[in-house]
XYZ file of C-alpha atoms in Angstrom:
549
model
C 27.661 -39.434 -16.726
C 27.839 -42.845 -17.055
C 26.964 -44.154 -20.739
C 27.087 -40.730 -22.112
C 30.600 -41.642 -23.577
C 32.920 -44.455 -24.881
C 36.602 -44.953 -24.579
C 38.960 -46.099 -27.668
C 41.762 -48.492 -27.280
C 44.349 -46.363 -28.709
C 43.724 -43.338 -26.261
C 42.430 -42.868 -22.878
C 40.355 -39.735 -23.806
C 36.509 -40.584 -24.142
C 35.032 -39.884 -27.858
C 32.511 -37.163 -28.057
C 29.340 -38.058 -27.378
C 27.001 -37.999 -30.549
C 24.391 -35.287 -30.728
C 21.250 -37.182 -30.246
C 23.344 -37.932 -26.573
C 23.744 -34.801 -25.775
C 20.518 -33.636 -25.881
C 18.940 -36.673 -23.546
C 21.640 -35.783 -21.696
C 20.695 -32.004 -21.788
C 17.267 -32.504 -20.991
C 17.608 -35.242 -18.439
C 19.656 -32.393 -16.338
C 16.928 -30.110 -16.298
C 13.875 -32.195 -16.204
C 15.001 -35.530 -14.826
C 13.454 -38.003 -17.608
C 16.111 -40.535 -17.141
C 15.409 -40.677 -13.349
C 11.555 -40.955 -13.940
C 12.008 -43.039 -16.242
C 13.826 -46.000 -15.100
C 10.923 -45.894 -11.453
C 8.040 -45.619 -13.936
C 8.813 -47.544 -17.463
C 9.853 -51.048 -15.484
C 5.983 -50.618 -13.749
C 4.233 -53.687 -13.081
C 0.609 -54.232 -14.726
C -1.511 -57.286 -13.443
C -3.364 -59.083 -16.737
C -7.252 -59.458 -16.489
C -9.906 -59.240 -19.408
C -11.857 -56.802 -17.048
C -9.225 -54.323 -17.060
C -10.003 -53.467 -20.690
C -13.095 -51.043 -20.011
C -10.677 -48.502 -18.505
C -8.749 -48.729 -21.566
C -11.210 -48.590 -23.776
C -12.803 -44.689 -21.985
C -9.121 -43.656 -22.256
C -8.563 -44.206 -26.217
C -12.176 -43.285 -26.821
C -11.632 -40.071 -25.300
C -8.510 -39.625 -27.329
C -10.847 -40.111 -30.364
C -13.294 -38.006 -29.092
C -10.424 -35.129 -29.153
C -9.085 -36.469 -32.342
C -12.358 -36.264 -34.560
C -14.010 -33.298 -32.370
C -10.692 -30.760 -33.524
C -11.418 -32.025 -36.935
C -14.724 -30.697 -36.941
C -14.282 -27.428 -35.320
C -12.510 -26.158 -38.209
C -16.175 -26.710 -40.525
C -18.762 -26.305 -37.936
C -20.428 -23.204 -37.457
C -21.680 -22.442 -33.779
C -24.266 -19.829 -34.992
C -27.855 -19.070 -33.896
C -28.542 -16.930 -36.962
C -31.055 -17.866 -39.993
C -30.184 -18.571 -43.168
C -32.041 -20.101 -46.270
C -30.713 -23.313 -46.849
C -29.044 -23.600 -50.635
C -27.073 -26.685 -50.664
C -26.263 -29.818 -51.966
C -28.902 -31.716 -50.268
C -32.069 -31.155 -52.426
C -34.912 -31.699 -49.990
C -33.693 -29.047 -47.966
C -33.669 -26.203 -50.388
C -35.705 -23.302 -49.557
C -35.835 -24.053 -45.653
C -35.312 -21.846 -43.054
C -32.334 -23.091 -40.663
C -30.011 -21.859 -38.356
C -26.274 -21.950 -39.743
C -25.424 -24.331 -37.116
C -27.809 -26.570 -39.027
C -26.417 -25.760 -42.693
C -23.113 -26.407 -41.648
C -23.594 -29.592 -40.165
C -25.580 -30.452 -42.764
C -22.519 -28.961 -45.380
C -20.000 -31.622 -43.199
C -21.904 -34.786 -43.712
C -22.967 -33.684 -47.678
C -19.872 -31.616 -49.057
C -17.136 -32.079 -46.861
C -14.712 -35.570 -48.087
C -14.898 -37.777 -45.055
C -16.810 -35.515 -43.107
C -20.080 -37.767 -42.401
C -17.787 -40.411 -41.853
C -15.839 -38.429 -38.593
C -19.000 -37.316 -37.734
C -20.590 -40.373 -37.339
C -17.175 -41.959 -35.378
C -17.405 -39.117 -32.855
C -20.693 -39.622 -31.779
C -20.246 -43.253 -31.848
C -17.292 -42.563 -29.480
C -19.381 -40.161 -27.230
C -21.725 -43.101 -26.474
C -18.638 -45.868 -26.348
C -16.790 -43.305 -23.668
C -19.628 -43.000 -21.693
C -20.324 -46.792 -21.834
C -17.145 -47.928 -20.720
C -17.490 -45.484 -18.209
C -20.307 -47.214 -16.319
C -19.264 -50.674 -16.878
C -15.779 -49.995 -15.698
C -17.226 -47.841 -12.551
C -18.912 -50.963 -11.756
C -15.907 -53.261 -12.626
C -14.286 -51.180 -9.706
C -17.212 -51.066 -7.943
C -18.198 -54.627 -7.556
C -14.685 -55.783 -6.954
C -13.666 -53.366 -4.086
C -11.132 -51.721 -5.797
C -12.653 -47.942 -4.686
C -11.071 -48.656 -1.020
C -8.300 -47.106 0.725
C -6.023 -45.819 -1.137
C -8.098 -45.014 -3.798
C -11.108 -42.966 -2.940
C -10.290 -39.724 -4.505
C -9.480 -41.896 -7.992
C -13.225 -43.311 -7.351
C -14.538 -39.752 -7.063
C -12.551 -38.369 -10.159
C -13.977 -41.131 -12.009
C -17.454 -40.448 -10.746
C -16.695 -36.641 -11.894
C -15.841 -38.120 -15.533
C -18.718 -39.818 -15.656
C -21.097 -37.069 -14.748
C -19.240 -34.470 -17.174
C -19.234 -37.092 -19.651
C -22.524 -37.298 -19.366
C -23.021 -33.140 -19.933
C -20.840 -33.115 -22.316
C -22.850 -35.606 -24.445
C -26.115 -33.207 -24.136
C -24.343 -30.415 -25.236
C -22.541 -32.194 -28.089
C -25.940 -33.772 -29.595
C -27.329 -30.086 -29.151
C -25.363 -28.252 -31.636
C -26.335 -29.198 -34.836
C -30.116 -27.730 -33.821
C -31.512 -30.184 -35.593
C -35.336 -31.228 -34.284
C -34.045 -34.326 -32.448
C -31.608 -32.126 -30.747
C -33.812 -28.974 -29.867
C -36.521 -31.274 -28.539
C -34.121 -32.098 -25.818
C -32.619 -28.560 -25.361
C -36.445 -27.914 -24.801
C -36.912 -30.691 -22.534
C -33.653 -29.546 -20.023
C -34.919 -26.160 -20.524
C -38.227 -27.180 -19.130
C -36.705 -28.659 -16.093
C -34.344 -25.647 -15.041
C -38.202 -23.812 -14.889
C -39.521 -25.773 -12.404
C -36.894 -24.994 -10.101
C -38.714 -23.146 -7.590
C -38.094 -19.230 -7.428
C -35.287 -18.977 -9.342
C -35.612 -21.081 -12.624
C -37.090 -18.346 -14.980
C -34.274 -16.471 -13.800
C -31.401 -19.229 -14.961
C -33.252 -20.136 -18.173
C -33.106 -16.448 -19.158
C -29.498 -16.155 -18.297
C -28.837 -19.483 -20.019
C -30.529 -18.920 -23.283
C -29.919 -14.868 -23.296
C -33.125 -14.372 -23.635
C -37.041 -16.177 -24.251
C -36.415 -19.801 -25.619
C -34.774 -20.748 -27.946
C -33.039 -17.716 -28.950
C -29.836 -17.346 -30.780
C -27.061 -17.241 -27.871
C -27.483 -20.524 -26.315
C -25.904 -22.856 -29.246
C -22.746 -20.527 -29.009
C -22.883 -20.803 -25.765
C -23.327 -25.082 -25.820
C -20.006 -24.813 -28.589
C -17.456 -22.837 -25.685
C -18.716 -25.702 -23.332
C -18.864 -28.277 -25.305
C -15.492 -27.828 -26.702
C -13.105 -25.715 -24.156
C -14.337 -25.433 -20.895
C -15.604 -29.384 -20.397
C -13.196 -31.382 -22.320
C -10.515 -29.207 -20.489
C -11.548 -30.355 -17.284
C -12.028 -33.912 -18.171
C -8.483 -33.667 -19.511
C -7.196 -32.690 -16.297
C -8.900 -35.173 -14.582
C -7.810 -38.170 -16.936
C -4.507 -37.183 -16.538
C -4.682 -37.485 -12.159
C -6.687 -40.575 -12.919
C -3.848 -42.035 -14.593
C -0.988 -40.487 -12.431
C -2.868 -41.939 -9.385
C -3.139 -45.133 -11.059
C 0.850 -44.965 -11.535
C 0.959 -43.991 -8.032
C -0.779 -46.579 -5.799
C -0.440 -49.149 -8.271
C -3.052 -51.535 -9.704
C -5.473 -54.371 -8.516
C -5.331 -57.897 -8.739
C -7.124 -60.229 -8.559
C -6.280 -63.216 -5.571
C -4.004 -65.918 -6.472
C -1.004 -68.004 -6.146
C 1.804 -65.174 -5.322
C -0.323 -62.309 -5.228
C -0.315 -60.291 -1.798
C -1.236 -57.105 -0.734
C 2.302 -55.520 -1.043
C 3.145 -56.872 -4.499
C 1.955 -56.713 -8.286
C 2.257 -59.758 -10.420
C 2.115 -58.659 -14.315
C 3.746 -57.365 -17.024
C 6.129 -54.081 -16.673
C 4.668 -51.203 -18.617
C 7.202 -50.947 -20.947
C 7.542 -52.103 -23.582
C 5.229 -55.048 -23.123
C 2.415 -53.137 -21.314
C 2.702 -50.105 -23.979
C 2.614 -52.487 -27.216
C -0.362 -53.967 -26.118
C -1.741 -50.772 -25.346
C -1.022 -49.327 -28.600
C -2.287 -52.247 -30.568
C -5.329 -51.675 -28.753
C -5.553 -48.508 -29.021
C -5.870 -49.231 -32.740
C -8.690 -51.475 -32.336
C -10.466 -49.611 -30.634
C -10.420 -46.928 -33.354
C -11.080 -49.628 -36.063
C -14.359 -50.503 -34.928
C -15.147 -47.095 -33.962
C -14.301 -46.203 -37.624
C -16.715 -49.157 -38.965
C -19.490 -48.287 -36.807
C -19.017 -44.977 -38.439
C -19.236 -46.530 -41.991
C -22.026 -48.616 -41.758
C -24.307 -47.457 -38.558
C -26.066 -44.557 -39.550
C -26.749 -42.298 -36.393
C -28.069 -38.385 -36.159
C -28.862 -38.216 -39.435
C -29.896 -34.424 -39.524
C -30.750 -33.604 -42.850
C -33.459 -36.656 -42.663
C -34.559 -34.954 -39.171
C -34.494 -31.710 -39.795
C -33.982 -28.192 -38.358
C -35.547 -27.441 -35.141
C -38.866 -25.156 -34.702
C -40.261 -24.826 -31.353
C -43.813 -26.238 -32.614
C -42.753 -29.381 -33.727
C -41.581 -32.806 -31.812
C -40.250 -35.716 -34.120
C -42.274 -38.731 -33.593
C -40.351 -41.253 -31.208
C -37.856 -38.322 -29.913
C -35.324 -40.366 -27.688
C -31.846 -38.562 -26.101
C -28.603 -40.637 -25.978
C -28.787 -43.592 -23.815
C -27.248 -42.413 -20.585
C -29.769 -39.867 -20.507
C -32.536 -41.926 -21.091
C -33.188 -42.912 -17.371
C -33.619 -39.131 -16.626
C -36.396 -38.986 -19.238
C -37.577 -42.103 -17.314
C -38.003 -39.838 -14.208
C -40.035 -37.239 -15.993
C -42.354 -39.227 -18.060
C -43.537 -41.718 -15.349
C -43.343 -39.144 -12.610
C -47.338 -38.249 -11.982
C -48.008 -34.414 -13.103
C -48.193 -33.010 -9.334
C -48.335 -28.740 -9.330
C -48.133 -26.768 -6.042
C -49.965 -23.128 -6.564
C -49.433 -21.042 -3.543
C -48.516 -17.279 -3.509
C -48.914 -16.657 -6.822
C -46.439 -19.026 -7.820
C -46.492 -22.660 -9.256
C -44.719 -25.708 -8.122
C -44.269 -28.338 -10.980
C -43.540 -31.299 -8.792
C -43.808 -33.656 -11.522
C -40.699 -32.127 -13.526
C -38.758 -30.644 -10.326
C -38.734 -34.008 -8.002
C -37.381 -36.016 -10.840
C -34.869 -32.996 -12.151
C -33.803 -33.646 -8.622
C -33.204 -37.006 -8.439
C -31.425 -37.160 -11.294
C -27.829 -36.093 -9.751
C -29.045 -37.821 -6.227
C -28.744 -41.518 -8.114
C -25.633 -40.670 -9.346
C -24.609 -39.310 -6.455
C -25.000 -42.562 -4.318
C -22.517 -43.807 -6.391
C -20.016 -41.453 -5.188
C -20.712 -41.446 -1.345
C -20.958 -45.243 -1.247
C -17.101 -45.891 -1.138
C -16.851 -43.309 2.371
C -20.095 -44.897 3.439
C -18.721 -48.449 3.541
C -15.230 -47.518 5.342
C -17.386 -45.872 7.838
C -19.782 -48.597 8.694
C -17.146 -51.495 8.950
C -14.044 -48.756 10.181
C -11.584 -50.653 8.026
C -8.513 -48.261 7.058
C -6.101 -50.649 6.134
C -4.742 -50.026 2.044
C -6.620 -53.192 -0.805
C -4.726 -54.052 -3.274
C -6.105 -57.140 -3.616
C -9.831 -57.024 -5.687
C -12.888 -59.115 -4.366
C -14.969 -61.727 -6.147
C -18.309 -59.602 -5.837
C -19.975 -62.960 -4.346
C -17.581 -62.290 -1.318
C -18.954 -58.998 -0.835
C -23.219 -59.667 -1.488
C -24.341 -56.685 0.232
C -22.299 -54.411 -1.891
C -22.797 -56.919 -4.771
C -27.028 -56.543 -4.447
C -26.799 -52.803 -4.123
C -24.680 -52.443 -6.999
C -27.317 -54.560 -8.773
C -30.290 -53.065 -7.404
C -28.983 -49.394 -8.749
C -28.865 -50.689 -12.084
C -31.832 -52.497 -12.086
C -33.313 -49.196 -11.245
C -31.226 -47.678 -14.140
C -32.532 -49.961 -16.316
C -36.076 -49.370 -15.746
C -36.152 -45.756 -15.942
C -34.681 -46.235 -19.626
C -37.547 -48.527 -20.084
C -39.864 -45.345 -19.265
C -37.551 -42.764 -20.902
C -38.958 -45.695 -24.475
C -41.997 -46.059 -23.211
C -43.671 -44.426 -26.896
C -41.314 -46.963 -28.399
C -41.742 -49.731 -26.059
C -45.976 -49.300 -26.496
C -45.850 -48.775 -30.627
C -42.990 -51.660 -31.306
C -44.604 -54.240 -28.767
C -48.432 -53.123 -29.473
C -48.894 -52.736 -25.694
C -50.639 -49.843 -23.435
C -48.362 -46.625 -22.799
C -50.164 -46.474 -19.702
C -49.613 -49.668 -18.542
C -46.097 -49.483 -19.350
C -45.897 -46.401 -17.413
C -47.789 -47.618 -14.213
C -45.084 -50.950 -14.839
C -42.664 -48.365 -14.533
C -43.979 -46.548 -12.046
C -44.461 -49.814 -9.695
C -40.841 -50.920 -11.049
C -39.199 -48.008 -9.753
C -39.850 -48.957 -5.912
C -40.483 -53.034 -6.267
C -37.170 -53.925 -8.384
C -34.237 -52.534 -6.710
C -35.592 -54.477 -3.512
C -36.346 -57.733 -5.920
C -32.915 -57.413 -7.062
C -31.181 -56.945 -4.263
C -32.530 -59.597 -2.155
C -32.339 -62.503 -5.386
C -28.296 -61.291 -5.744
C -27.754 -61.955 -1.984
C -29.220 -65.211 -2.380
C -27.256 -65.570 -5.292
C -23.749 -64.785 -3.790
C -24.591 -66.640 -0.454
C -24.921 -69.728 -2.257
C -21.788 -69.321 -4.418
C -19.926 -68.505 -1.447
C -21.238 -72.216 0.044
C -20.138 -73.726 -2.804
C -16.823 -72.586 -3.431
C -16.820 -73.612 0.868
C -17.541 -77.156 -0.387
C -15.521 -76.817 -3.242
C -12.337 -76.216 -1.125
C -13.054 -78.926 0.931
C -14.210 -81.541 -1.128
C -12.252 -80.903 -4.163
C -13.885 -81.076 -7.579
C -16.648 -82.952 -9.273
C -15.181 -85.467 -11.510
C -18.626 -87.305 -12.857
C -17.135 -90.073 -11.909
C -19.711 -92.456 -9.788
C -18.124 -95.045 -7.082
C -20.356 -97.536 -5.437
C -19.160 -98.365 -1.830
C -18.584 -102.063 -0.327
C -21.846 -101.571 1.561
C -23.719 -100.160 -1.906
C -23.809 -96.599 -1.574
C -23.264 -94.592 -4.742
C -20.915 -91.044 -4.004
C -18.963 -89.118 -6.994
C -15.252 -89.163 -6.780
C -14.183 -85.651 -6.316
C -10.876 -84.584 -7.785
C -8.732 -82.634 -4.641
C -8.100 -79.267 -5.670
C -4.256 -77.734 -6.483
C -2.633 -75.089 -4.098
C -3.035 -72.249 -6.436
C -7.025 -73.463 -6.643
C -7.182 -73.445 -2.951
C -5.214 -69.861 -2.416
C -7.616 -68.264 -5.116
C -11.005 -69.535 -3.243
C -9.665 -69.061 0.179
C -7.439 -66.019 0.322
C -9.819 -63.023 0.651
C -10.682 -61.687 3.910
C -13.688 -62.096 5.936
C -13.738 -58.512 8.362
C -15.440 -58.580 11.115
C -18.500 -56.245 11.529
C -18.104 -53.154 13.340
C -18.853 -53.334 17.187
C -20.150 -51.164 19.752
C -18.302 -52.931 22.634
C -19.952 -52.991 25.955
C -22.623 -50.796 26.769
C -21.653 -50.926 30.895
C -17.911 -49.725 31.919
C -15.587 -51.598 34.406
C -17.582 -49.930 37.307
C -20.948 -50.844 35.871
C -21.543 -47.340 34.669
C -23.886 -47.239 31.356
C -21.669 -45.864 28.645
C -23.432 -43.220 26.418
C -23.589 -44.583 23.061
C -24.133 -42.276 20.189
C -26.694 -42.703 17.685
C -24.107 -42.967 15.182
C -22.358 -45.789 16.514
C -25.621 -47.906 16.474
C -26.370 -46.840 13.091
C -22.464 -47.932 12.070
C -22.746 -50.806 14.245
C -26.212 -52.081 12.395
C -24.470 -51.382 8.836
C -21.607 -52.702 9.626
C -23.583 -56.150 10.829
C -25.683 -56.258 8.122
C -22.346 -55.849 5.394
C -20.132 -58.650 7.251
C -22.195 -60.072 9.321
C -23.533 -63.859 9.404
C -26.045 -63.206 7.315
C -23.476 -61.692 4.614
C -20.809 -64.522 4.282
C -20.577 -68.109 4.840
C -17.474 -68.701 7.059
C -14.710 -69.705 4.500
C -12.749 -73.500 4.732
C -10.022 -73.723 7.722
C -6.733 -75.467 6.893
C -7.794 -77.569 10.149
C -11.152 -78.571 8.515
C -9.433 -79.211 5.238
C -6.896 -81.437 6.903
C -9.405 -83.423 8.436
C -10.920 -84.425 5.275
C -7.656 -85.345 3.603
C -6.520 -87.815 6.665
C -10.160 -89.828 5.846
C -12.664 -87.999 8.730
C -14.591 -86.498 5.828
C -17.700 -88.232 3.531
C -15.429 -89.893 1.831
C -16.512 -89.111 -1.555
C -11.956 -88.830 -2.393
């Protein structure tokens, strides 16, 4: 084994290897670390600021473990009632459940206990924020295409558990906040038609609220989901490892290399350090941002709402869809059809959902199964740029209905006319959006046309021998003119003819017309501007341009 031992100059025999030697050298035969190792460690990481919001899920998530082990050991996940007799001097005398007095026991008698309570829910809505915005990072740059589809979907998956995992987490202490929205998901899974009296009885053991479902939220909450978000992290990251990461275009970058820093050790220090900032502002959020403060809410009873109830932000747009959605009922049969809770309890996995299909949708409507490596500026790609847009603007409207109480009391404005805003919002702004980010990314795409073959604006003004006025422009450098100019421009899928060789109309599926109309209307003319040719670039340069050089 070569390096295992040394040689001394008096003797030919090798010295004995030392012990700390021998056991690399041990496990290295049975596991083969020093051949993983040396193909992994050396791994080359491109450098971008956008890259961050993947790091920043992974070492919240860490936290998340971190803090929510620490407070297994002093939370109790019990249904059963018990006179409160604590510390906390308001509460004396009131009936709560013990999952109540012993969250309540955490943030009042346990050292540091408020303060990890406070930095794990501040994680919980961190995680699932860096979630969405780095979903979109990869959305809006490509980097979901071949070979990374099944990555897209297990992030999808991590977002949507992450997202569960949060409403069971904010459940447990059964405070009134948290009950109000165990009531409100437990009003949903009754409209299902047929069959929702049936779950809610096998989900709370019983007639609401009953004393088995917050045990029941705990083994979820703390085994069964973070178990399988564990597993997926860990393919995320091996997948990452696998087909390597993006980059963005630029001088040197292709599709077959990686231009960055190796993963050890500079990657890993700057990961660690952080990993550690992350975790410090977690940890002063925690200090000085008070959030779920129970023992000023209260325990939960089944009469009671508190005043300007609100769930954690990702859930809000799914209170969106139940508060705007008009209070349709089917009665037929002896049986009653809550459309207004069931449509929107419906819709709330299909918006997600067109998230995860859109990746498959796109390779199918422009047939491109070639392997990216290479990211896209999102103005090169405006159809997928304006839908990614338009599904957020609809996000962000529903969260404006999920507020609407707070919106109408903080801005002294009509609920109702917030709520028909809404309503009208829903339908009108996605296609608003859409259509103004097209516009948008058309026009950037002209300029950065102009840009590579005019150069840039200097301010400098020039008045010609026969008195025009131009601006000097300043010629751009190579690695300037690679970045604007090096990202693809596919052609739109085709049909081909419609007649064979013999004149013989060819039978044309409905599917390929659909494909052939998406693809047209994703990389067609009326998508991108056609990008600068060296020929047309040349031209300027040699003096049969403006002249503005």
């Amino acid at each position: 084994m070569s390096g295992s031992v040394e040689y001394t100059r008096d003797s030919e025999r090798p010295a004995p290897a030392g012990k700390g030697e021998r056991v690399a050298d041990w496990a290295d035969g049975r596991l083969g670390i020093n051949t993983l190792a040396k193909s992994q460690m050396r791994k080359i990481f491109p450098d971008h600021w956008s890259f961050m919001f993947g790091e920043i899920c992974l070492y919240s998530f860490l936290i998340l473990i971190l803090t929510g082990v620490w407070l297994t050991l002093f939370f109790e996940p019990s249904g059963s009632e018990v006179i409160y007799d604590g510390v906390y001097t308001p509460l004396k005398g009131i009936q709560v459940t013990r999952a109540f007095e012993s969250t309540v026991d955490i943030s009042m008698e346990v050292r540091g206990g408020l303060l990890i309570r406070q930095i794990h829910h501040w994680a919980a809505i961190v995680f699932v924020a860096a979630m969405l915005v780095h979903m979109m990072r990869v959305f809006f740059t490509g980097a979901f295409r071949k070979p990374r589809e099944v990555n897209w979907l297990f992030g999808w998956t991590l977002l949507f558990l992450g997202i569960i995992t949060g409403l069971t987490g904010y459940s447990l202490p059964d405070d009134l906040l948290s009950g109000t929205g165990i009531r409100f998901a437990q009003g949903a899974i009754l409209s299902v038609p047929v069959v929702g009296t049936y779950l809610s009885f096998f989900l709370f053991g019983g007639e609401f609220p009953g004393d088995a479902i917050i045990p029941r939220l705990f083994s979820v909450h703390v085994l069964l989901l973070p178990g399988i978000m564990l597993g997926l992290v860990v393919a995320h990251l091996i997948l990452v490892f696998y087909h390597k990461h993006t980059q963005f275009a630029g001088p040197g970058k292709t599709e077959k290399n990686v231009v960055g820093a190796p993963f050890l050790p500079i990657y890993i220090a700057k990961a660690g350090g952080f990993f550690f900032l992350v975790f410090g502002v977690l940890a002063i959020m925690g200090a000085v941002a008070t959030i779920n403060p129970v023992w000023v809410i209260g325990p939960y009873r089944p009469d009671l709402v508190s005043t300007g109830a609100q769930p954690d932000w990702y859930l809000g747009f799914s209170e969106g869809l139940i508060r705007v959605m008009p209070s349709w009922e089917i009665n037929a049969w002896g049986h009653t059809l809550e459309l207004g809770v069931f449509i929107p309890f419906s819709l709330f996995p299909l918006i997600l959902m067109a998230i995860a299909v859109y990746p498959f949708i796109e390779a199918w409507a422009t047939g491109d199964k070639r392997e990216h490596h290479i990211a896209d500026r999102p103005r090169n790609a405006p159809v997928r740029t304006g839908l990614g847009v338009a599904w957020l603007t609809l996000f962000a409207v529903l969260m404006v209905g999920g507020g609407n109480d707070i919106w109408a009391t903080h801005f002294h404005l009509s609920i109702n006319a917030i709520t028909w805003f809404v309503r009208i919002a829903c339908f009108v702004g996605p296609v608003l959006a859409f259509y103004v980010t097209h516009r948008w990314c058309m026009g950037l795409q002209l300029r950065d046309r102009e840009k590579a073959l005019h150069g840039r604006e200097s301010g400098t003004i020039k008045r010609l021998p026969h008195g025009e006025y131009v601006e000097v422009h300043v010629p751009l450098s190579q690695g300037e003119l690679y970045t604007l100019t090096a990202h693809e421009q596919p052609k739109p899928y085709e049909i081909g003819p419609e007649v064979d060789a013999q004149g013989v109309a060819r039978k044309v599926s409905r599917g390929e017309r659909l494909r052939a109309r998406l693809g047209k209307a994703m990389y067609g003319p009326s998508a991108q501007v056609p990008k600068a040719t060296p020929e047309e670039y040349l031209e300027i340069q040699q003096g049969g341009g403006d002249g503005h050089h």
